[in-house]
Amino acid sequence: MHWKVNEVTTSLRVALLGCGVVGSAVAARLQQHRDDFTARVGAPLDIVGVAVRDLDRPRPESGLDPSLFTTDAEELVTRADLVVELMGGIEPARGLLRRAMEHGASVVTANKALLGEDGPELYEVAEKQDVDLYYEAAVAGAVPLVRPLRESLAGDTVHRVMGIVNGTTNFILDKMDRTGADLESTLKEAQELGYAEADPTADVEGLDARAKAAIIASIAFHTRVRTPDVYCEGIMGVTPDDIRAARKIGCVIKLLAICERTADPRGALGVNVRVHPALVPRTHPLATVHDAFNAVFVEAELAGELMFYGQGAGGVPTSSAVLGDLVQAARHKVRGGRGPGESAYLALDVHGIGSATTGYFIRMDVQDRPGVLGQVAGVIAAQGVSIESIRQGLKRSEGGLATLHLVTHPATDAALARTVDRLRAHEDVASVASVLRVEGL
Amino acid sequence: MHWKVNEVTTSLRVALLGCGVVGSAVAARLQQHRDDFTARVGAPLDIVGVAVRDLDRPRPESGLDPSLFTTDAEELVTRADLVVELMGGIEPARGLLRRAMEHGASVVTANKALLGEDGPELYEVAEKQDVDLYYEAAVAGAVPLVRPLRESLAGDTVHRVMGIVNGTTNFILDKMDRTGADLESTLKEAQELGYAEADPTADVEGLDARAKAAIIASIAFHTRVRTPDVYCEGIMGVTPDDIRAARKIGCVIKLLAICERTADPRGALGVNVRVHPALVPRTHPLATVHDAFNAVFVEAELAGELMFYGQGAGGVPTSSAVLGDLVQAARHKVRGGRGPGESAYLALDVHGIGSATTGYFIRMDVQDRPGVLGQVAGVIAAQGVSIESIRQGLKRSEGGLATLHLVTHPATDAALARTVDRLRAHEDVASVASVLRVEGL
């Protein structure tokens, strides 16, 4: 096969920013499989420098010559054809990516926080500089999702994306479902096993999934969604009682990222993007996603239902996505052209959570006397919400109370929130113990 | 967003070859969503002609002006920037694609038969002419698989691809599993419902899956595999007894396409590519693929396990894959460059079925007398094959015979074939009713 060499006659210069677990895996692979990369790209990929904060920390797993490490990232990005950013965080990553592109480098990043906040500005720099900005690793780790949404589905219309995009919370919820244990002890176990970080806030509060949801929605709907546009609830409120109750009605609880094309109450088209725990029927493919795996369901007008499944985190799996992007960007450096940029031509409005349409699962304690079920049903009907099922627990709680488990048909979140307010205020309702959304019915 | 216009200043000329269900769906979409395509590509896509065999057949579903239809495909392909081939078959499709590329057009095809037979020659023409040759729709319909293998996993090493890539046979086997009906009546039902063609040979004999397996293996392993290199068994021999027996040991029968990097008995690296029915544990994700859906499992060194799931056939779903390819090829026409060509730098040997490593499920009738189980076990051990489980049916068959269900641990197909020969020849074995491979244990 004959390669046409454009711009580059010898090797391509690769700079790494950050050398943690993903960076080390990327560096090691590039060196160990140098010939494969050369054949696939059409030119050798040479690591010309690795920017780190602490030069003294040994990084034997990267296999890199110590002379390649530098603390001067600003200088490094000006002498590379390809820059791989794996530092995370907003600054200095943002400035460095911008500087790299302004010096003509194509960039690959796994930085979901940065893209969720400031993706649009960076996409514009890439467009202006005619370089690639790739970020498959920022969403769902090793699972190819960004490229299929942006390229494979480029001739289709995506209506909905619903997925498990955070491995830590899936590990915790899956474990709670299997063992019946509470969240705190399960989180501790996840930390001991390395599935959760010492500070688990970004995962358990849903912030990681939130940034990913913003990125997914932007690509899927050809629009701009930023992290603050995404409604977000974490999993800290999920109790063993919720999980048991979900099981009783054939469901499991998952933290979902949901991106939908919707219409607001006045019929204006827009998008609704949200992250929250939800009941999912055990027969739904997402219910069978265990441990720290990720899976994303896509509903498109022509393609119908698609699902993508794989490892959503971990240094080695994530390095696969980074390296795939690196090879694409490098091929463009060798052969000319560049990949499709971000397209935001639709510029859809972002609608609030109130217009989102879901089912609700409500667990409550009510007075144990005849007619109470009808009273409750009346409160719900008065809000225009339709009941899918209602069942009274066999075991009565203390103080003459009965437990009700109620599932509504899909309705707007606003109507459901009003319904819950009315239930809480009703004299026959002692307490509303739990309210969770239901998806995938 | 500012588009740099390369080569093309106004619209891009699209020619369709063939206007059946997929072609009509492609044509209708291009017209109905013209503005979306313009925004996504950077230039309008204009259908300049549609080559058909019979000009008199009405095609209202395509929405096309009748003046666009022509029988002169040879001429049509010389006046298009993009040619979409949906005729199927080897000729005239091969000659037309070649001619289109030689006239500078990028081409999109769903023609698995042609690519399985003659892909390498066509890839070389694309390379030489510096045009795109895309074919996502040739494998697994709407499921993005070609692009993820070729691009997302370009920095990884794929070890194995195992999937359900033929919707018709999955519909039949799934139905047989649910109803207990035999193959003939289920096939008839599939034909009535439109899931199987009047002549179902290509599907039920595994020929469709065989061509797809050749294409998948070529991309996944950076080598050249052609359809005749692929070992192939269809589903015509699968009986309700097999399905019942599979169920008893917690398995379901699926027609699988399997592509593996292997070593032959002398240790030489190569690939093994095969299509055959196999028992799959019901806990395996592929076991949960129902109806005419497709799903493909990919095992890569860095990414680990990935799965891709969706609709593998049907005019509208397939049009999604065709249109995605068309948008990519069109973007390259507008912005310069082209997508990655096929890479076959590894040129691996194709190993025969004998070196494939699988488990076997063997159902046989044996003499119902003490010691026979030990005799059978001895025959198997003598071939160096290890037994995973062996169970004797509760219900004795007629003539003093007992039914044995036996599952071996994985061994080479050659050793297992020898084992079955020895069993058939053994005096205690009345008959070997069925032999099926076992995958995904």
PDB file of C-alpha atoms in Angstrom, chain B residues 85-306:
ATOM      1  CA  GLU B  85     -24.604   0.855  -4.869  1.00  0.00           C
ATOM      2  CA  LEU B  86     -27.594  -1.137  -3.605  1.00  0.00           C
ATOM      3  CA  MET B  87     -28.058  -3.614  -6.457  1.00  0.00           C
ATOM      4  CA  GLY B  88     -26.381  -6.562  -4.771  1.00  0.00           C
ATOM      5  CA  GLY B  89     -24.682  -9.447  -6.555  1.00  0.00           C
ATOM      6  CA  ILE B  90     -21.241  -9.537  -8.156  1.00  0.00           C
ATOM      7  CA  GLU B  91     -21.858  -8.115 -11.632  1.00  0.00           C
ATOM      8  CA  PRO B  92     -22.631  -5.532 -12.828  1.00  0.00           C
ATOM      9  CA  ALA B  93     -22.072  -4.039  -9.326  1.00  0.00           C
ATOM     10  CA  ARG B  94     -18.333  -4.732  -9.353  1.00  0.00           C
ATOM     11  CA  GLY B  95     -17.713  -3.143 -12.731  1.00  0.00           C
ATOM     12  CA  LEU B  96     -19.867  -0.143 -11.887  1.00  0.00           C
ATOM     13  CA  LEU B  97     -18.156   0.547  -8.578  1.00  0.00           C
ATOM     14  CA  ARG B  98     -14.782   0.284 -10.247  1.00  0.00           C
ATOM     15  CA  ARG B  99     -15.861   2.592 -13.055  1.00  0.00           C
ATOM     16  CA  ALA B 100     -17.343   5.090 -10.594  1.00  0.00           C
ATOM     17  CA  MET B 101     -14.089   5.275  -8.623  1.00  0.00           C
ATOM     18  CA  GLU B 102     -12.029   5.550 -11.794  1.00  0.00           C
ATOM     19  CA  HIS B 103     -14.138   8.586 -12.666  1.00  0.00           C
ATOM     20  CA  GLY B 104     -13.347  10.103  -9.271  1.00  0.00           C
ATOM     21  CA  ALA B 105     -16.506   9.277  -7.341  1.00  0.00           C
ATOM     22  CA  SER B 106     -16.496   8.042  -3.762  1.00  0.00           C
ATOM     23  CA  VAL B 107     -18.697   4.996  -3.343  1.00  0.00           C
ATOM     24  CA  VAL B 108     -20.965   3.576  -0.666  1.00  0.00           C
ATOM     25  CA  THR B 109     -22.168  -0.004  -0.910  1.00  0.00           C
ATOM     26  CA  ALA B 110     -24.148  -2.530   1.117  1.00  0.00           C
ATOM     27  CA  ASN B 111     -22.949  -5.390  -1.084  1.00  0.00           C
ATOM     28  CA  LYS B 112     -21.564  -8.041   1.274  1.00  0.00           C
ATOM     29  CA  ALA B 113     -21.373 -10.713  -1.429  1.00  0.00           C
ATOM     30  CA  LEU B 114     -19.168  -8.529  -3.608  1.00  0.00           C
ATOM     31  CA  LEU B 115     -16.923  -7.325  -0.775  1.00  0.00           C
ATOM     32  CA  GLY B 116     -16.557 -10.845   0.603  1.00  0.00           C
ATOM     33  CA  GLU B 117     -15.429 -12.082  -2.824  1.00  0.00           C
ATOM     34  CA  ASP B 118     -13.585  -9.133  -4.313  1.00  0.00           C
ATOM     35  CA  GLY B 119     -13.174  -6.510  -1.624  1.00  0.00           C
ATOM     36  CA  PRO B 120      -9.361  -6.352  -1.828  1.00  0.00           C
ATOM     37  CA  GLU B 121      -9.338  -5.396  -5.535  1.00  0.00           C
ATOM     38  CA  LEU B 122     -11.914  -2.691  -4.938  1.00  0.00           C
ATOM     39  CA  TYR B 123     -10.066  -1.335  -1.875  1.00  0.00           C
ATOM     40  CA  GLU B 124      -6.979  -1.002  -4.075  1.00  0.00           C
ATOM     41  CA  VAL B 125      -8.886   0.981  -6.689  1.00  0.00           C
ATOM     42  CA  ALA B 126     -10.180   3.309  -3.945  1.00  0.00           C
ATOM     43  CA  GLU B 127      -6.646   3.763  -2.622  1.00  0.00           C
ATOM     44  CA  LYS B 128      -5.235   4.454  -6.071  1.00  0.00           C
ATOM     45  CA  GLN B 129      -8.015   6.875  -7.011  1.00  0.00           C
ATOM     46  CA  ASP B 130      -7.899   8.556  -3.590  1.00  0.00           C
ATOM     47  CA  VAL B 131     -11.642   8.153  -3.052  1.00  0.00           C
ATOM     48  CA  ASP B 132     -13.705   6.654  -0.243  1.00  0.00           C
ATOM     49  CA  LEU B 133     -15.159   3.150  -0.412  1.00  0.00           C
ATOM     50  CA  TYR B 134     -17.523   2.793   2.547  1.00  0.00           C
ATOM     51  CA  TYR B 135     -19.709  -0.201   3.398  1.00  0.00           C
ATOM     52  CA  GLU B 136     -21.104   0.012   6.949  1.00  0.00           C
ATOM     53  CA  ALA B 137     -24.451  -1.350   5.714  1.00  0.00           C
ATOM     54  CA  ALA B 138     -22.853  -4.548   4.397  1.00  0.00           C
ATOM     55  CA  VAL B 139     -22.377  -5.905   7.913  1.00  0.00           C
ATOM     56  CA  ALA B 140     -25.037  -6.014  10.643  1.00  0.00           C
ATOM     57  CA  GLY B 141     -27.374  -3.506   8.944  1.00  0.00           C
ATOM     58  CA  ALA B 142     -27.933  -0.424  11.080  1.00  0.00           C
ATOM     59  CA  VAL B 143     -25.447  -1.486  13.770  1.00  0.00           C
ATOM     60  CA  PRO B 144     -22.280   0.619  13.613  1.00  0.00           C
ATOM     61  CA  LEU B 145     -19.583  -2.054  13.462  1.00  0.00           C
ATOM     62  CA  VAL B 146     -17.316  -1.412  10.462  1.00  0.00           C
ATOM     63  CA  ARG B 147     -16.443   2.134  11.575  1.00  0.00           C
ATOM     64  CA  PRO B 148     -15.805   1.214  15.242  1.00  0.00           C
ATOM     65  CA  LEU B 149     -13.559  -1.699  14.183  1.00  0.00           C
ATOM     66  CA  ARG B 150     -11.666   0.331  11.577  1.00  0.00           C
ATOM     67  CA  GLU B 151     -11.431   3.646  13.429  1.00  0.00           C
ATOM     68  CA  SER B 152     -12.361   3.467  17.121  1.00  0.00           C
ATOM     69  CA  LEU B 153     -10.217   0.358  17.658  1.00  0.00           C
ATOM     70  CA  ALA B 154      -7.398   1.499  15.358  1.00  0.00           C
ATOM     71  CA  GLY B 155      -5.025   1.777  18.332  1.00  0.00           C
ATOM     72  CA  ASP B 156      -5.993  -1.551  19.877  1.00  0.00           C
ATOM     73  CA  THR B 157      -5.511  -5.225  18.994  1.00  0.00           C
ATOM     74  CA  VAL B 158      -8.702  -7.166  18.352  1.00  0.00           C
ATOM     75  CA  HIS B 159      -8.492 -10.788  19.443  1.00  0.00           C
ATOM     76  CA  ARG B 160     -11.950 -12.042  18.699  1.00  0.00           C
ATOM     77  CA  VAL B 161     -15.238 -10.986  17.177  1.00  0.00           C
ATOM     78  CA  MET B 162     -18.288 -13.164  17.784  1.00  0.00           C
ATOM     79  CA  GLY B 163     -21.719 -12.181  16.707  1.00  0.00           C
ATOM     80  CA  ILE B 164     -25.196 -12.753  15.441  1.00  0.00           C
ATOM     81  CA  VAL B 165     -25.052 -11.081  12.028  1.00  0.00           C
ATOM     82  CA  ASN B 166     -28.016 -12.652  10.258  1.00  0.00           C
ATOM     83  CA  GLY B 167     -31.452 -11.540  11.395  1.00  0.00           C
ATOM     84  CA  THR B 168     -33.443 -14.199   9.533  1.00  0.00           C
ATOM     85  CA  THR B 169     -31.757 -17.155  11.199  1.00  0.00           C
ATOM     86  CA  ASN B 170     -31.890 -15.465  14.591  1.00  0.00           C
ATOM     87  CA  PHE B 171     -35.610 -14.923  14.133  1.00  0.00           C
ATOM     88  CA  ILE B 172     -36.049 -18.613  13.266  1.00  0.00           C
ATOM     89  CA  LEU B 173     -33.872 -20.004  16.085  1.00  0.00           C
ATOM     90  CA  ASP B 174     -35.375 -17.617  18.650  1.00  0.00           C
ATOM     91  CA  LYS B 175     -38.865 -18.611  17.585  1.00  0.00           C
ATOM     92  CA  MET B 176     -38.003 -22.317  17.720  1.00  0.00           C
ATOM     93  CA  ASP B 177     -36.627 -21.771  21.219  1.00  0.00           C
ATOM     94  CA  ARG B 178     -39.818 -20.061  22.341  1.00  0.00           C
ATOM     95  CA  THR B 179     -42.366 -22.336  20.666  1.00  0.00           C
ATOM     96  CA  GLY B 180     -40.668 -25.718  20.373  1.00  0.00           C
ATOM     97  CA  ALA B 181     -41.720 -25.818  16.708  1.00  0.00           C
ATOM     98  CA  ASP B 182     -39.539 -27.376  14.030  1.00  0.00           C
ATOM     99  CA  LEU B 183     -37.395 -25.507  11.548  1.00  0.00           C
ATOM    100  CA  GLU B 184     -39.560 -26.013   8.479  1.00  0.00           C
ATOM    101  CA  SER B 185     -42.738 -24.601   9.949  1.00  0.00           C
ATOM    102  CA  THR B 186     -40.840 -21.746  11.621  1.00  0.00           C
ATOM    103  CA  LEU B 187     -39.126 -20.877   8.347  1.00  0.00           C
ATOM    104  CA  LYS B 188     -42.510 -20.799   6.659  1.00  0.00           C
ATOM    105  CA  GLU B 189     -43.792 -18.417   9.319  1.00  0.00           C
ATOM    106  CA  ALA B 190     -40.705 -16.224   8.897  1.00  0.00           C
ATOM    107  CA  GLN B 191     -41.387 -16.081   5.160  1.00  0.00           C
ATOM    108  CA  GLU B 192     -44.999 -15.093   5.735  1.00  0.00           C
ATOM    109  CA  LEU B 193     -43.924 -12.316   8.101  1.00  0.00           C
ATOM    110  CA  GLY B 194     -41.322 -11.042   5.645  1.00  0.00           C
ATOM    111  CA  TYR B 195     -38.346 -12.044   7.803  1.00  0.00           C
ATOM    112  CA  ALA B 196     -37.176 -14.655   5.305  1.00  0.00           C
ATOM    113  CA  GLU B 197     -37.077 -14.512   1.536  1.00  0.00           C
ATOM    114  CA  ALA B 198     -38.930 -16.848  -0.807  1.00  0.00           C
ATOM    115  CA  ASP B 199     -35.572 -18.505  -1.497  1.00  0.00           C
ATOM    116  CA  PRO B 200     -34.053 -18.575   1.992  1.00  0.00           C
ATOM    117  CA  THR B 201     -30.839 -20.386   0.986  1.00  0.00           C
ATOM    118  CA  ALA B 202     -28.440 -17.470   1.539  1.00  0.00           C
ATOM    119  CA  ASP B 203     -29.704 -17.040   5.082  1.00  0.00           C
ATOM    120  CA  VAL B 204     -30.369 -20.556   6.364  1.00  0.00           C
ATOM    121  CA  GLU B 205     -27.237 -22.053   4.782  1.00  0.00           C
ATOM    122  CA  GLY B 206     -25.171 -19.356   6.502  1.00  0.00           C
ATOM    123  CA  LEU B 207     -23.899 -17.822   3.242  1.00  0.00           C
ATOM    124  CA  ASP B 208     -24.962 -14.293   4.160  1.00  0.00           C
ATOM    125  CA  ALA B 209     -23.228 -14.560   7.548  1.00  0.00           C
ATOM    126  CA  ARG B 210     -20.194 -16.104   5.843  1.00  0.00           C
ATOM    127  CA  ALA B 211     -19.583 -13.091   3.599  1.00  0.00           C
ATOM    128  CA  LYS B 212     -20.068 -10.762   6.574  1.00  0.00           C
ATOM    129  CA  ALA B 213     -17.595 -12.801   8.641  1.00  0.00           C
ATOM    130  CA  ALA B 214     -14.982 -12.429   5.884  1.00  0.00           C
ATOM    131  CA  ILE B 215     -15.477  -8.648   5.852  1.00  0.00           C
ATOM    132  CA  ILE B 216     -15.372  -8.346   9.656  1.00  0.00           C
ATOM    133  CA  ALA B 217     -12.236 -10.481   9.964  1.00  0.00           C
ATOM    134  CA  SER B 218     -10.436  -8.459   7.302  1.00  0.00           C
ATOM    135  CA  ILE B 219     -11.045  -5.175   9.105  1.00  0.00           C
ATOM    136  CA  ALA B 220     -10.606  -6.456  12.646  1.00  0.00           C
ATOM    137  CA  PHE B 221      -7.289  -8.187  12.010  1.00  0.00           C
ATOM    138  CA  HIS B 222      -5.738  -5.910   9.351  1.00  0.00           C
ATOM    139  CA  THR B 223      -5.570  -8.787   6.906  1.00  0.00           C
ATOM    140  CA  ARG B 224      -7.408 -10.219   3.909  1.00  0.00           C
ATOM    141  CA  VAL B 225     -10.063 -12.856   4.415  1.00  0.00           C
ATOM    142  CA  ARG B 226     -12.340 -13.799   1.539  1.00  0.00           C
ATOM    143  CA  THR B 227     -15.666 -15.574   1.696  1.00  0.00           C
ATOM    144  CA  PRO B 228     -14.278 -18.948   0.533  1.00  0.00           C
ATOM    145  CA  ASP B 229     -11.804 -18.845   3.461  1.00  0.00           C
ATOM    146  CA  VAL B 230     -14.682 -18.970   5.935  1.00  0.00           C
ATOM    147  CA  TYR B 231     -15.857 -22.341   7.262  1.00  0.00           C
ATOM    148  CA  CYS B 232     -19.639 -22.418   7.069  1.00  0.00           C
ATOM    149  CA  GLU B 233     -22.473 -24.527   8.452  1.00  0.00           C
ATOM    150  CA  GLY B 234     -26.074 -23.367   8.238  1.00  0.00           C
ATOM    151  CA  ILE B 235     -29.000 -24.010  10.551  1.00  0.00           C
ATOM    152  CA  MET B 236     -30.933 -26.588   8.497  1.00  0.00           C
ATOM    153  CA  GLY B 237     -29.752 -29.423  10.747  1.00  0.00           C
ATOM    154  CA  VAL B 238     -30.958 -27.826  13.998  1.00  0.00           C
ATOM    155  CA  THR B 239     -33.889 -29.798  15.449  1.00  0.00           C
ATOM    156  CA  PRO B 240     -36.378 -29.136  18.247  1.00  0.00           C
ATOM    157  CA  ASP B 241     -34.586 -31.949  20.138  1.00  0.00           C
ATOM    158  CA  ASP B 242     -31.321 -29.992  19.917  1.00  0.00           C
ATOM    159  CA  ILE B 243     -33.012 -26.871  21.220  1.00  0.00           C
ATOM    160  CA  ARG B 244     -34.658 -28.759  24.078  1.00  0.00           C
ATOM    161  CA  ALA B 245     -31.380 -30.417  24.985  1.00  0.00           C
ATOM    162  CA  ALA B 246     -29.603 -27.048  24.888  1.00  0.00           C
ATOM    163  CA  ARG B 247     -32.241 -25.592  27.169  1.00  0.00           C
ATOM    164  CA  LYS B 248     -31.712 -28.415  29.676  1.00  0.00           C
ATOM    165  CA  ILE B 249     -28.096 -27.391  30.118  1.00  0.00           C
ATOM    166  CA  GLY B 250     -28.940 -23.684  30.306  1.00  0.00           C
ATOM    167  CA  CYS B 251     -28.099 -22.820  26.708  1.00  0.00           C
ATOM    168  CA  VAL B 252     -29.740 -21.452  23.607  1.00  0.00           C
ATOM    169  CA  ILE B 253     -28.748 -22.177  19.995  1.00  0.00           C
ATOM    170  CA  LYS B 254     -27.605 -19.238  17.842  1.00  0.00           C
ATOM    171  CA  LEU B 255     -26.025 -18.986  14.410  1.00  0.00           C
ATOM    172  CA  LEU B 256     -22.698 -17.317  15.125  1.00  0.00           C
ATOM    173  CA  ALA B 257     -20.046 -15.681  12.987  1.00  0.00           C
ATOM    174  CA  ILE B 258     -16.721 -16.053  14.785  1.00  0.00           C
ATOM    175  CA  CYS B 259     -13.447 -14.395  13.825  1.00  0.00           C
ATOM    176  CA  GLU B 260     -10.387 -15.215  15.925  1.00  0.00           C
ATOM    177  CA  ARG B 261      -6.687 -14.595  15.934  1.00  0.00           C
ATOM    178  CA  THR B 262      -5.263 -18.067  16.441  1.00  0.00           C
ATOM    179  CA  ALA B 263      -2.136 -20.136  16.266  1.00  0.00           C
ATOM    180  CA  ASP B 264      -1.988 -23.275  14.151  1.00  0.00           C
ATOM    181  CA  PRO B 265      -0.642 -26.542  15.678  1.00  0.00           C
ATOM    182  CA  ARG B 266       2.917 -25.421  14.830  1.00  0.00           C
ATOM    183  CA  GLY B 267       2.383 -22.102  16.570  1.00  0.00           C
ATOM    184  CA  ALA B 268       2.161 -19.906  13.465  1.00  0.00           C
ATOM    185  CA  LEU B 269      -0.147 -16.929  13.974  1.00  0.00           C
ATOM    186  CA  GLY B 270      -3.185 -16.637  11.779  1.00  0.00           C
ATOM    187  CA  VAL B 271      -6.910 -16.178  11.803  1.00  0.00           C
ATOM    188  CA  ASN B 272      -9.777 -18.591  12.039  1.00  0.00           C
ATOM    189  CA  VAL B 273     -13.105 -17.468  10.655  1.00  0.00           C
ATOM    190  CA  ARG B 274     -16.217 -19.577  10.815  1.00  0.00           C
ATOM    191  CA  VAL B 275     -20.002 -19.547  10.775  1.00  0.00           C
ATOM    192  CA  HIS B 276     -22.004 -22.256  12.464  1.00  0.00           C
ATOM    193  CA  PRO B 277     -24.831 -22.826  14.908  1.00  0.00           C
ATOM    194  CA  ALA B 278     -23.587 -23.052  18.494  1.00  0.00           C
ATOM    195  CA  LEU B 279     -24.875 -23.459  22.006  1.00  0.00           C
ATOM    196  CA  VAL B 280     -24.505 -20.232  24.007  1.00  0.00           C
ATOM    197  CA  PRO B 281     -25.161 -20.042  27.759  1.00  0.00           C
ATOM    198  CA  ARG B 282     -28.375 -18.188  28.531  1.00  0.00           C
ATOM    199  CA  THR B 283     -26.381 -15.874  30.789  1.00  0.00           C
ATOM    200  CA  HIS B 284     -24.287 -14.673  27.834  1.00  0.00           C
ATOM    201  CA  PRO B 285     -25.401 -11.320  26.344  1.00  0.00           C
ATOM    202  CA  LEU B 286     -25.743 -12.902  22.886  1.00  0.00           C
ATOM    203  CA  ALA B 287     -28.346 -15.303  24.282  1.00  0.00           C
ATOM    204  CA  THR B 288     -30.657 -12.359  24.994  1.00  0.00           C
ATOM    205  CA  VAL B 289     -30.699 -11.216  21.365  1.00  0.00           C
ATOM    206  CA  HIS B 290     -34.220 -11.922  20.156  1.00  0.00           C
ATOM    207  CA  ASP B 291     -36.203 -11.703  16.925  1.00  0.00           C
ATOM    208  CA  ALA B 292     -34.291 -10.426  13.896  1.00  0.00           C
ATOM    209  CA  PHE B 293     -31.839  -8.309  15.924  1.00  0.00           C
ATOM    210  CA  ASN B 294     -28.082  -8.503  15.446  1.00  0.00           C
ATOM    211  CA  ALA B 295     -25.412  -8.231  18.118  1.00  0.00           C
ATOM    212  CA  VAL B 296     -21.666  -8.433  17.878  1.00  0.00           C
ATOM    213  CA  PHE B 297     -19.210  -9.058  20.696  1.00  0.00           C
ATOM    214  CA  VAL B 298     -15.681  -7.743  20.263  1.00  0.00           C
ATOM    215  CA  GLU B 299     -12.767  -8.724  22.496  1.00  0.00           C
ATOM    216  CA  ALA B 300      -9.838  -6.333  22.230  1.00  0.00           C
ATOM    217  CA  GLU B 301      -6.595  -6.329  24.149  1.00  0.00           C
ATOM    218  CA  LEU B 302      -6.991  -2.876  25.711  1.00  0.00           C
ATOM    219  CA  ALA B 303     -10.727  -2.188  25.472  1.00  0.00           C
ATOM    220  CA  GLY B 304     -11.728  -5.592  26.805  1.00  0.00           C
ATOM    221  CA  GLU B 305     -15.246  -6.720  25.893  1.00  0.00           C
ATOM    222  CA  LEU B 306     -17.453  -4.512  23.772  1.00  0.00           C
TER     223      LEU B 306
END
